[in-house]
Short mmCIF file of N, CA and C in Angstrom, two decimals:
data_model
loop_
_atom_site.label_atom_id
_atom_site.label_comp_id
_atom_site.label_asym_id
_atom_site.label_seq_id
_atom_site.Cartn_x
_atom_site.Cartn_y
_atom_site.Cartn_z
N UNK A 1 90.57 -13.41 49.60
CA UNK A 1 91.00 -14.77 49.09
C UNK A 1 89.66 -15.71 48.69
N UNK A 2 88.72 -15.35 49.48
CA UNK A 2 87.34 -16.29 49.17
C UNK A 2 86.81 -15.87 48.07
N UNK A 3 86.85 -14.52 47.64
CA UNK A 3 86.21 -13.99 46.34
C UNK A 3 86.99 -14.60 45.20
N UNK A 4 88.29 -14.87 45.26
CA UNK A 4 88.92 -15.45 44.18
C UNK A 4 88.59 -16.91 43.95
N UNK A 5 88.13 -17.63 45.05
CA UNK A 5 87.78 -19.04 44.80
C UNK A 5 86.38 -19.11 44.27
N UNK A 6 85.49 -18.13 44.53
CA UNK A 6 84.05 -18.24 44.09
C UNK A 6 83.95 -17.96 42.67
N UNK A 7 83.23 -18.91 42.10
CA UNK A 7 82.99 -18.76 40.56
C UNK A 7 81.54 -18.25 40.27
N UNK A 8 81.31 -17.54 39.22
CA UNK A 8 79.95 -17.01 39.01
C UNK A 8 78.96 -18.17 38.75
N UNK A 9 77.87 -18.19 39.25
CA UNK A 9 76.77 -19.24 39.01
C UNK A 9 75.56 -18.64 38.56
N UNK A 10 74.83 -19.45 37.65
CA UNK A 10 73.64 -18.97 37.17
C UNK A 10 72.44 -19.81 37.92
N UNK A 11 71.60 -19.03 38.62
CA UNK A 11 70.49 -19.70 39.47
C UNK A 11 69.16 -19.76 38.58
N UNK A 12 68.94 -18.80 37.69
CA UNK A 12 67.78 -18.82 36.97
C UNK A 12 68.04 -18.15 35.67
N UNK A 13 67.36 -18.80 34.56
CA UNK A 13 67.31 -18.16 33.18
C UNK A 13 65.89 -18.15 32.69
N UNK A 14 65.42 -17.09 32.31
CA UNK A 14 64.01 -16.88 31.92
C UNK A 14 64.06 -16.27 30.51
N UNK A 15 63.06 -16.79 29.64
CA UNK A 15 63.00 -16.17 28.28
C UNK A 15 61.55 -16.43 27.68
N UNK A 16 61.27 -15.64 26.75
CA UNK A 16 60.01 -15.74 26.11
C UNK A 16 60.00 -16.50 24.76
N UNK A 17 59.16 -17.24 24.34
CA UNK A 17 59.05 -17.84 23.05
C UNK A 17 57.80 -17.47 22.33
N UNK A 18 57.76 -17.67 21.02
CA UNK A 18 56.65 -17.65 20.26
C UNK A 18 55.61 -18.58 20.52
N UNK A 19 54.35 -18.21 20.50
CA UNK A 19 53.26 -19.20 21.07
C UNK A 19 53.29 -20.43 20.13
N UNK A 20 53.42 -20.30 18.87
CA UNK A 20 53.37 -21.51 17.93
C UNK A 20 54.57 -22.46 18.17
N UNK A 21 55.66 -21.91 18.72
CA UNK A 21 56.79 -22.77 18.92
C UNK A 21 56.98 -23.34 20.43
N UNK A 22 56.02 -22.84 21.30
CA UNK A 22 56.03 -23.16 22.68
C UNK A 22 56.26 -24.65 23.02
N UNK A 23 55.39 -25.38 22.43
CA UNK A 23 55.24 -26.79 22.73
C UNK A 23 56.54 -27.48 22.34
N UNK A 24 57.03 -27.21 21.16
CA UNK A 24 58.24 -27.91 20.68
C UNK A 24 59.52 -27.53 21.58
N UNK A 25 59.58 -26.22 21.90
CA UNK A 25 60.71 -25.82 22.67
C UNK A 25 60.61 -26.29 24.21
N UNK A 26 59.45 -26.32 24.64
CA UNK A 26 59.15 -26.88 25.93
C UNK A 26 59.49 -28.43 26.13
N UNK A 27 59.27 -29.17 25.09
CA UNK A 27 59.63 -30.59 25.08
C UNK A 27 61.13 -30.84 24.92
N UNK A 28 61.64 -30.03 24.03
CA UNK A 28 63.12 -30.07 23.89
C UNK A 28 63.92 -29.71 25.23
N UNK A 29 63.42 -28.64 25.87
CA UNK A 29 64.06 -28.20 27.00
C UNK A 29 63.90 -29.26 28.18
N UNK A 30 62.64 -29.89 28.37
CA UNK A 30 62.41 -30.77 29.35
C UNK A 30 63.31 -32.05 29.05
N UNK A 31 63.40 -32.48 27.81
CA UNK A 31 64.37 -33.64 27.52
C UNK A 31 65.83 -33.30 27.84
N UNK A 32 66.27 -32.13 27.51
CA UNK A 32 67.70 -31.71 27.72
C UNK A 32 67.86 -31.70 29.21
N UNK A 33 66.96 -31.09 30.02
CA UNK A 33 67.21 -30.96 31.43
C UNK A 33 67.14 -32.25 32.02
N UNK A 34 66.22 -33.14 31.65
CA UNK A 34 66.25 -34.51 32.15
C UNK A 34 67.48 -35.26 31.98
N UNK A 35 68.13 -35.09 30.82
CA UNK A 35 69.29 -35.76 30.44
C UNK A 35 70.44 -35.30 31.32
N UNK A 36 70.54 -33.87 31.59
CA UNK A 36 71.57 -33.23 32.34
C UNK A 36 71.44 -33.76 33.78
N UNK A 37 70.20 -33.86 34.32
CA UNK A 37 69.84 -34.23 35.68
C UNK A 37 70.22 -35.67 35.93
N UNK A 38 70.02 -36.51 34.82
CA UNK A 38 70.46 -37.92 35.06
C UNK A 38 71.96 -38.11 35.01
N UNK A 39 72.62 -37.18 34.13
CA UNK A 39 74.17 -37.32 34.18
C UNK A 39 74.61 -36.79 35.54
N UNK A 40 74.13 -35.78 36.09
CA UNK A 40 74.50 -35.13 37.43
C UNK A 40 74.29 -36.28 38.57
N UNK A 41 73.07 -36.97 38.49
CA UNK A 41 72.88 -37.95 39.47
C UNK A 41 73.82 -39.11 39.39
N UNK A 42 74.17 -39.54 38.06
CA UNK A 42 75.12 -40.64 37.85
C UNK A 42 76.46 -40.28 38.36
N UNK A 43 76.91 -39.08 38.03
CA UNK A 43 78.29 -38.64 38.45
C UNK A 43 78.48 -38.40 39.90
N UNK A 44 77.50 -37.94 40.57
CA UNK A 44 77.68 -37.58 41.96
C UNK A 44 77.10 -38.70 42.84
N UNK A 45 76.16 -39.55 42.40
CA UNK A 45 75.63 -40.63 43.22
C UNK A 45 74.47 -40.13 43.98
N UNK A 46 73.95 -39.01 43.68
CA UNK A 46 72.68 -38.51 44.52
C UNK A 46 71.50 -39.36 43.97
N UNK A 47 70.49 -39.30 44.79
CA UNK A 47 69.21 -39.94 44.38
C UNK A 47 68.51 -39.24 43.23
N UNK A 48 67.66 -39.95 42.65
CA UNK A 48 66.93 -39.40 41.43
C UNK A 48 66.06 -38.19 41.87
N UNK A 49 65.72 -37.97 43.14
CA UNK A 49 64.99 -36.90 43.57
C UNK A 49 65.78 -35.59 43.53
N UNK A 50 67.03 -35.64 43.55
CA UNK A 50 67.81 -34.38 43.67
C UNK A 50 68.16 -34.02 42.24
N UNK A 51 67.73 -32.88 41.72
CA UNK A 51 67.91 -32.39 40.39
C UNK A 51 68.83 -31.23 40.23
N UNK A 52 69.69 -31.20 39.35
CA UNK A 52 70.52 -30.10 39.19
C UNK A 52 69.85 -28.96 38.57
N UNK A 53 68.90 -29.22 37.54
CA UNK A 53 68.25 -28.21 36.76
C UNK A 53 66.70 -28.56 36.86
N UNK A 54 65.93 -27.40 36.66
CA UNK A 54 64.44 -27.59 36.58
C UNK A 54 63.90 -26.53 35.76
N UNK A 55 62.71 -26.85 35.10
CA UNK A 55 62.16 -26.00 34.17
C UNK A 55 60.77 -25.62 34.72
N UNK A 56 60.45 -24.37 34.56
CA UNK A 56 59.12 -23.93 35.10
C UNK A 56 58.50 -23.08 33.97
N UNK A 57 57.36 -23.54 33.38
CA UNK A 57 56.72 -22.76 32.25
C UNK A 57 55.45 -22.07 32.77
N UNK A 58 55.30 -20.75 32.39
CA UNK A 58 54.16 -20.04 32.79
C UNK A 58 52.78 -20.67 32.25
N UNK A 59 52.95 -21.14 30.96
CA UNK A 59 51.71 -21.71 30.50
C UNK A 59 51.35 -22.93 31.33
N UNK A 60 52.30 -23.71 31.74
CA UNK A 60 51.92 -24.94 32.65
C UNK A 60 51.28 -24.41 33.98
N UNK A 61 51.84 -23.35 34.57
CA UNK A 61 51.27 -22.80 35.80
C UNK A 61 49.98 -22.14 35.55
N UNK A 62 49.70 -21.63 34.39
CA UNK A 62 48.30 -21.12 34.07
C UNK A 62 47.32 -22.22 34.16
N UNK A 63 47.76 -23.38 33.48
CA UNK A 63 46.82 -24.46 33.24
C UNK A 63 46.53 -25.09 34.71
N UNK A 64 47.58 -25.26 35.52
CA UNK A 64 47.57 -25.76 36.88
C UNK A 64 46.60 -24.87 37.69
N UNK A 65 46.73 -23.58 37.58
CA UNK A 65 46.05 -22.69 38.48
C UNK A 65 44.66 -22.10 37.92
N UNK A 66 44.19 -22.73 36.74
CA UNK A 66 43.16 -22.25 36.11
C UNK A 66 41.72 -22.10 36.89
N UNK A 67 41.66 -23.13 37.69
CA UNK A 67 40.45 -23.25 38.53
C UNK A 67 40.49 -22.16 39.59
N UNK A 68 41.63 -22.02 40.23
CA UNK A 68 41.82 -20.85 41.13
C UNK A 68 41.57 -19.42 40.54
N UNK A 69 42.24 -19.31 39.31
CA UNK A 69 42.02 -18.02 38.56
C UNK A 69 40.54 -17.77 38.25
N UNK A 70 39.75 -18.75 37.89
CA UNK A 70 38.39 -18.59 37.44
C UNK A 70 37.53 -18.27 38.77
N UNK A 71 37.96 -18.90 39.87
CA UNK A 71 37.18 -18.65 41.12
C UNK A 71 37.50 -17.19 41.57
N UNK A 72 38.78 -16.76 41.49
CA UNK A 72 39.12 -15.41 41.90
C UNK A 72 38.47 -14.52 41.08
N UNK A 73 38.48 -14.70 39.77
CA UNK A 73 37.82 -13.67 38.80
C UNK A 73 36.33 -13.52 39.18
N UNK A 74 35.66 -14.68 39.44
CA UNK A 74 34.20 -14.59 39.61
C UNK A 74 33.93 -13.76 40.98
N UNK A 75 34.78 -14.22 42.03
CA UNK A 75 34.60 -13.44 43.26
C UNK A 75 34.84 -11.94 43.12
N UNK A 76 36.01 -11.63 42.49
CA UNK A 76 36.30 -10.24 42.27
C UNK A 76 35.24 -9.55 41.50
N UNK A 77 34.65 -10.19 40.47
CA UNK A 77 33.60 -9.75 39.61
C UNK A 77 32.34 -9.34 40.44
N UNK A 78 31.95 -10.23 41.29
CA UNK A 78 30.72 -10.15 42.16
C UNK A 78 30.98 -8.85 43.11
N UNK A 79 32.24 -8.85 43.77
CA UNK A 79 32.54 -7.80 44.71
C UNK A 79 32.55 -6.44 43.91
N UNK A 80 33.30 -6.44 42.79
CA UNK A 80 33.28 -5.13 42.02
C UNK A 80 31.94 -4.70 41.57
N UNK A 81 31.09 -5.60 41.10
CA UNK A 81 29.74 -5.32 40.71
C UNK A 81 28.85 -4.62 41.96
N UNK A 82 29.08 -5.25 43.22
CA UNK A 82 28.40 -4.80 44.29
C UNK A 82 28.82 -3.37 44.62
N UNK A 83 30.16 -3.12 44.57
CA UNK A 83 30.76 -1.87 44.91
C UNK A 83 30.26 -0.74 43.87
N UNK A 84 30.20 -1.17 42.61
CA UNK A 84 29.88 -0.21 41.56
C UNK A 84 28.34 0.15 41.73
N UNK A 85 27.61 -0.91 42.00
CA UNK A 85 26.17 -0.56 42.30
C UNK A 85 25.88 0.25 43.48
N UNK A 86 26.65 0.00 44.55
CA UNK A 86 26.57 0.88 45.74
C UNK A 86 26.96 2.27 45.49
N UNK A 87 28.00 2.41 44.64
CA UNK A 87 28.61 3.78 44.35
C UNK A 87 27.63 4.55 43.48
N UNK A 88 27.04 3.85 42.35
CA UNK A 88 25.98 4.47 41.61
C UNK A 88 24.84 4.91 42.48
N UNK A 89 24.28 4.02 43.29
CA UNK A 89 23.10 4.38 44.27
C UNK A 89 23.50 5.59 45.16
N UNK A 90 24.76 5.59 45.69
CA UNK A 90 25.15 6.69 46.46
C UNK A 90 25.12 8.06 45.66
N UNK A 91 25.75 7.97 44.46
CA UNK A 91 25.67 9.05 43.55
C UNK A 91 24.30 9.53 43.28
N UNK A 92 23.39 8.74 42.92
CA UNK A 92 21.95 9.00 42.81
C UNK A 92 21.34 9.58 43.99
N UNK A 93 21.73 9.08 45.11
CA UNK A 93 21.08 9.67 46.33
C UNK A 93 21.55 11.14 46.63
N UNK A 94 22.88 11.45 46.41
CA UNK A 94 23.37 12.67 46.49
C UNK A 94 22.64 13.66 45.57
N UNK A 95 22.55 13.30 44.35
CA UNK A 95 22.00 14.09 43.29
C UNK A 95 20.54 14.46 43.66
N UNK A 96 19.82 13.39 44.06
CA UNK A 96 18.33 13.74 44.45
C UNK A 96 18.27 14.63 45.73
N UNK A 97 19.01 14.31 46.71
CA UNK A 97 19.16 15.17 47.91
C UNK A 97 19.56 16.64 47.66
N UNK A 98 20.38 16.84 46.58
CA UNK A 98 20.77 18.18 46.20
C UNK A 98 19.64 18.93 45.53
N UNK A 99 18.79 18.14 44.71
CA UNK A 99 17.77 18.65 43.93
C UNK A 99 16.64 19.03 44.94
N UNK A 100 16.38 18.17 45.84
CA UNK A 100 15.31 18.38 46.86
C UNK A 100 15.68 19.70 47.80
N UNK A 101 17.02 19.76 48.08
CA UNK A 101 17.31 20.87 48.83
C UNK A 101 17.30 22.20 48.05
N UNK A 102 17.49 22.11 46.69
CA UNK A 102 17.41 23.34 45.92
C UNK A 102 16.00 23.64 45.44
N UNK A 103 14.94 22.94 45.94
CA UNK A 103 13.56 23.19 45.40
C UNK A 103 13.14 24.68 46.00
N UNK A 104 13.58 25.13 47.25
CA UNK A 104 13.34 26.43 47.68
C UNK A 104 13.98 27.48 46.76
N UNK A 105 15.19 27.19 46.50
CA UNK A 105 16.06 28.09 45.65
C UNK A 105 15.21 28.27 44.30
N UNK A 106 14.74 27.16 43.70
CA UNK A 106 14.00 27.22 42.43
C UNK A 106 12.75 28.21 42.55
N UNK A 107 12.00 27.93 43.66
CA UNK A 107 10.88 28.83 43.89
C UNK A 107 11.25 30.39 43.97
N UNK A 108 12.38 30.68 44.65
CA UNK A 108 12.80 31.94 44.73
C UNK A 108 13.23 32.50 43.35
N UNK A 109 14.03 31.67 42.59
CA UNK A 109 14.45 32.10 41.27
C UNK A 109 13.26 32.31 40.37
N UNK A 110 12.28 31.44 40.46
CA UNK A 110 11.17 31.71 39.62
C UNK A 110 10.33 33.00 39.88
N UNK A 111 10.31 33.34 41.19
CA UNK A 111 9.63 34.53 41.64
C UNK A 111 10.40 35.81 41.24
N UNK A 112 11.61 35.68 41.09
CA UNK A 112 12.37 36.84 40.41
C UNK A 112 12.46 36.93 38.95
N UNK A 113 11.82 35.90 38.30
CA UNK A 113 11.75 36.01 36.94
C UNK A 113 12.58 35.09 36.11
N UNK A 114 13.03 34.02 36.73
CA UNK A 114 13.71 32.91 35.94
C UNK A 114 12.70 32.01 35.31
N UNK A 115 12.82 31.82 34.06
CA UNK A 115 11.87 30.90 33.31
C UNK A 115 12.13 29.43 33.64
N UNK A 116 11.04 28.50 33.22
CA UNK A 116 11.20 27.19 33.43
C UNK A 116 12.31 26.57 32.62
N UNK A 117 12.48 27.09 31.39
CA UNK A 117 13.53 26.56 30.61
C UNK A 117 14.96 26.86 31.11
N UNK A 118 15.05 27.96 31.71
CA UNK A 118 16.40 28.38 32.27
C UNK A 118 16.73 27.54 33.51
N UNK A 119 15.63 27.25 34.27
CA UNK A 119 15.84 26.36 35.42
C UNK A 119 16.29 24.96 35.00
N UNK A 120 15.55 24.48 33.91
CA UNK A 120 15.90 23.18 33.46
C UNK A 120 17.39 23.17 32.92
N UNK A 121 17.72 24.23 32.24
CA UNK A 121 19.13 24.26 31.77
C UNK A 121 20.04 24.38 32.84
N UNK A 122 19.78 25.07 33.96
CA UNK A 122 20.50 25.09 35.14
C UNK A 122 20.84 23.75 35.77
N UNK A 123 19.78 23.02 35.89
CA UNK A 123 19.80 21.68 36.38
C UNK A 123 20.78 20.79 35.57
N UNK A 124 20.57 20.88 34.28
CA UNK A 124 21.30 20.09 33.25
C UNK A 124 22.79 20.43 33.40
N UNK A 125 23.15 21.79 33.38
CA UNK A 125 24.49 22.29 33.55
C UNK A 125 25.17 21.71 34.88
N UNK A 126 24.35 21.84 35.99
CA UNK A 126 24.81 21.32 37.17
C UNK A 126 25.18 19.80 37.17
N UNK A 127 24.22 19.03 36.41
CA UNK A 127 24.51 17.61 36.37
C UNK A 127 25.71 17.36 35.51
N UNK A 128 25.97 18.13 34.38
CA UNK A 128 27.12 17.86 33.46
C UNK A 128 28.40 18.22 34.23
N UNK A 129 28.35 19.31 34.98
CA UNK A 129 29.38 19.68 35.77
C UNK A 129 29.92 18.61 36.69
N UNK A 130 28.95 18.09 37.49
CA UNK A 130 29.14 16.95 38.29
C UNK A 130 29.76 15.76 37.56
N UNK A 131 29.23 15.39 36.36
CA UNK A 131 29.73 14.36 35.55
C UNK A 131 31.11 14.61 35.13
N UNK A 132 31.44 15.92 34.90
CA UNK A 132 32.87 16.17 34.37
C UNK A 132 33.95 15.91 35.50
N UNK A 133 33.46 16.35 36.68
CA UNK A 133 34.29 16.17 37.79
C UNK A 133 34.55 14.58 38.13
N UNK A 134 33.52 13.97 37.99
CA UNK A 134 33.57 12.52 38.13
C UNK A 134 34.51 11.91 37.07
N UNK A 135 34.30 12.27 35.79
CA UNK A 135 35.15 11.94 34.69
C UNK A 135 36.56 12.13 34.94
N UNK A 136 36.87 13.27 35.46
CA UNK A 136 38.30 13.70 35.78
C UNK A 136 38.94 12.77 36.84
N UNK A 137 38.12 12.49 37.89
CA UNK A 137 38.56 11.63 38.93
C UNK A 137 38.79 10.25 38.42
N UNK A 138 37.86 9.73 37.60
CA UNK A 138 37.96 8.28 37.17
C UNK A 138 39.16 8.18 36.17
N UNK A 139 39.31 9.00 35.34
CA UNK A 139 40.50 9.00 34.37
C UNK A 139 41.86 9.19 35.04
N UNK A 140 41.99 10.06 35.88
CA UNK A 140 43.29 10.26 36.63
C UNK A 140 43.53 9.47 37.95
N UNK A 141 42.86 9.69 38.89
CA UNK A 141 43.20 8.97 40.23
C UNK A 141 42.88 7.41 40.07
N UNK A 142 41.69 7.14 39.35
CA UNK A 142 41.48 5.65 39.38
C UNK A 142 42.52 4.97 38.43
N UNK A 143 42.92 5.56 37.39
CA UNK A 143 43.99 5.04 36.56
C UNK A 143 45.33 4.72 37.33
N UNK A 144 45.61 5.81 38.13
CA UNK A 144 46.84 5.61 39.08
C UNK A 144 46.75 4.47 39.94
N UNK A 145 45.58 4.42 40.57
CA UNK A 145 45.33 3.30 41.59
C UNK A 145 45.33 1.87 40.97
N UNK A 146 44.71 1.84 39.75
CA UNK A 146 44.59 0.63 39.05
C UNK A 146 46.01 0.24 38.53
N UNK A 147 46.78 1.19 38.11
CA UNK A 147 48.15 0.91 37.69
C UNK A 147 48.88 0.35 38.81
N UNK A 148 48.82 1.03 40.01
CA UNK A 148 49.62 0.60 41.23
C UNK A 148 49.14 -0.80 41.63
N UNK A 149 47.86 -1.15 41.49
CA UNK A 149 47.50 -2.52 41.93
C UNK A 149 47.97 -3.45 40.90
N UNK A 150 47.96 -3.17 39.71
CA UNK A 150 48.45 -4.20 38.66
C UNK A 150 49.93 -4.33 38.84
N UNK A 151 50.69 -3.32 39.14
CA UNK A 151 52.19 -3.40 39.36
C UNK A 151 52.35 -4.32 40.60
N UNK A 152 51.70 -4.12 41.71
CA UNK A 152 51.83 -4.97 42.93
C UNK A 152 51.46 -6.45 42.64
N UNK A 153 50.52 -6.74 41.70
CA UNK A 153 49.98 -8.11 41.36
C UNK A 153 51.09 -8.84 40.53
N UNK A 154 51.77 -7.94 39.69
CA UNK A 154 52.80 -8.56 38.84
C UNK A 154 53.96 -8.98 39.56
N UNK A 155 54.15 -8.24 40.62
CA UNK A 155 55.43 -8.60 41.53
C UNK A 155 55.09 -9.85 42.35
N UNK A 156 53.89 -10.14 42.63
CA UNK A 156 53.46 -11.21 43.61
C UNK A 156 53.11 -12.42 42.83
N UNK A 157 52.46 -12.43 41.64
CA UNK A 157 52.06 -13.48 40.79
C UNK A 157 52.72 -13.52 39.49
N UNK A 158 53.45 -14.49 39.19
CA UNK A 158 54.27 -14.52 37.98
C UNK A 158 53.40 -14.55 36.74
N UNK A 159 52.29 -15.22 36.77
CA UNK A 159 51.46 -15.24 35.54
C UNK A 159 50.40 -14.25 35.47
N UNK A 160 50.50 -13.20 36.32
CA UNK A 160 49.38 -12.12 36.15
C UNK A 160 49.57 -11.28 35.04
N UNK A 161 48.38 -11.16 34.33
CA UNK A 161 48.34 -10.34 32.97
C UNK A 161 47.30 -9.26 33.32
N UNK A 162 47.62 -7.98 33.03
CA UNK A 162 46.69 -6.91 33.38
C UNK A 162 46.16 -6.29 32.01
N UNK A 163 44.83 -6.13 31.87
CA UNK A 163 44.31 -5.42 30.81
C UNK A 163 43.45 -4.17 31.41
N UNK A 164 43.71 -3.03 30.93
CA UNK A 164 43.02 -1.87 31.45
C UNK A 164 41.63 -1.90 31.03
N UNK A 165 40.69 -1.64 32.09
CA UNK A 165 39.21 -1.84 31.85
C UNK A 165 38.67 -0.75 31.17
N UNK A 166 38.86 -0.48 29.92
CA UNK A 166 38.37 0.71 29.14
C UNK A 166 36.93 0.53 28.99
N UNK A 167 36.41 -0.71 28.62
CA UNK A 167 34.90 -0.78 28.27
C UNK A 167 34.26 -0.62 29.56
N UNK A 168 34.76 -1.10 30.77
CA UNK A 168 34.01 -1.03 31.93
C UNK A 168 33.98 0.42 32.39
N UNK A 169 35.08 1.04 32.26
CA UNK A 169 35.22 2.56 32.58
C UNK A 169 34.23 3.35 31.66
N UNK A 170 34.24 3.04 30.48
CA UNK A 170 33.27 3.77 29.57
C UNK A 170 31.82 3.60 30.05
N UNK A 171 31.54 2.29 30.30
CA UNK A 171 30.07 1.96 30.79
C UNK A 171 29.68 2.66 32.01
N UNK A 172 30.55 2.75 32.99
CA UNK A 172 30.26 3.43 34.25
C UNK A 172 30.16 4.97 33.87
N UNK A 173 30.96 5.57 33.11
CA UNK A 173 30.87 6.96 32.81
C UNK A 173 29.50 7.21 32.03
N UNK A 174 29.06 6.29 31.18
CA UNK A 174 27.85 6.45 30.44
C UNK A 174 26.58 6.41 31.40
N UNK A 175 26.69 5.46 32.34
CA UNK A 175 25.57 5.30 33.31
C UNK A 175 25.41 6.67 34.14
N UNK A 176 26.62 7.10 34.58
CA UNK A 176 26.63 8.34 35.34
C UNK A 176 26.14 9.61 34.57
N UNK A 177 26.56 9.49 33.24
CA UNK A 177 26.14 10.71 32.33
C UNK A 177 24.62 10.55 32.18
N UNK A 178 24.09 9.28 31.94
CA UNK A 178 22.61 9.13 31.92
C UNK A 178 21.88 9.71 33.27
N UNK A 179 22.48 9.26 34.28
CA UNK A 179 21.85 9.77 35.76
C UNK A 179 21.82 11.41 35.72
N UNK A 180 23.04 11.91 35.34
CA UNK A 180 23.18 13.40 35.36
C UNK A 180 22.18 14.18 34.37
N UNK A 181 21.88 13.46 33.23
CA UNK A 181 21.01 14.04 32.23
C UNK A 181 19.50 13.78 32.53
N UNK A 182 19.27 12.57 32.90
CA UNK A 182 17.79 12.22 33.06
C UNK A 182 17.16 12.65 34.45
N UNK A 183 17.97 12.71 35.39
CA UNK A 183 17.53 13.12 36.71
C UNK A 183 17.05 14.53 36.85
N UNK A 184 17.69 15.56 36.27
CA UNK A 184 17.10 16.91 36.38
C UNK A 184 15.82 17.04 35.57
N UNK A 185 15.76 16.25 34.47
CA UNK A 185 14.39 16.40 33.75
C UNK A 185 13.21 15.77 34.53
N UNK A 186 13.52 14.65 35.17
CA UNK A 186 12.56 13.93 36.01
C UNK A 186 12.18 14.88 37.29
N UNK A 187 13.24 15.40 37.86
CA UNK A 187 13.06 16.32 39.00
C UNK A 187 12.20 17.64 38.62
N UNK A 188 12.62 18.04 37.37
CA UNK A 188 11.89 19.36 36.85
C UNK A 188 10.47 19.05 36.61
N UNK A 189 10.16 17.84 35.87
CA UNK A 189 8.72 17.49 35.71
C UNK A 189 8.00 17.24 36.95
N UNK A 190 8.60 16.53 37.88
CA UNK A 190 7.91 16.13 39.15
C UNK A 190 7.53 17.28 40.04
N UNK A 191 8.55 18.39 40.12
CA UNK A 191 8.31 19.39 41.00
C UNK A 191 8.03 20.63 40.49
N UNK A 192 8.82 21.13 39.53
CA UNK A 192 8.73 22.45 38.99
C UNK A 192 7.35 22.66 38.14
N UNK A 193 7.14 21.75 37.22
CA UNK A 193 5.98 21.78 36.46
C UNK A 193 4.67 21.60 37.25
N UNK A 194 4.77 20.85 38.28
CA UNK A 194 3.52 20.47 39.14
C UNK A 194 3.22 21.73 39.99
N UNK A 195 4.29 22.62 40.31
CA UNK A 195 4.01 23.93 41.09
C UNK A 195 3.86 25.08 40.19
N UNK A 196 3.10 24.91 38.99
CA UNK A 196 2.96 26.11 38.14
C UNK A 196 2.06 27.19 38.80
#
């Protein structure tokens, strides 16, 4: 019996508008809603603080929260920069440690007939292989993690907009590639050529 008495009600309506028409549509909507609210207050005798309808625009929210957004972006940028710097230093440390540990191996390989050029090519190939593994991880696992984080943020913050960091990823990959290519040459010149 109760289900028959209940009538469907609309609690929220949302829609997108073209950017060039946003201001005119927003002002029309606000006027229309104010008019309906005044009619509702006059009919029911409720105070002017009780509204039947209300409008919430994402563009207004963005303007209102702009200071918070800028502060959050700056904070996250600094934290991300520190983490990237620490990650690159860690990668550099691991590569240098690997090369120092392989110094004895180089001496043994040189004694059995491996040329200096072959040693240098071996170090470069090892660096490129390491870079390819890092590239695969960045493109697959990082993309999944970033996608998951953006989905979570969209569910929590209505005005959140995600842009995939292609330039930043490419920059990190180029820095790592540079380390993988330059470090073997530097190590080779410092250690192998000096031990002629």
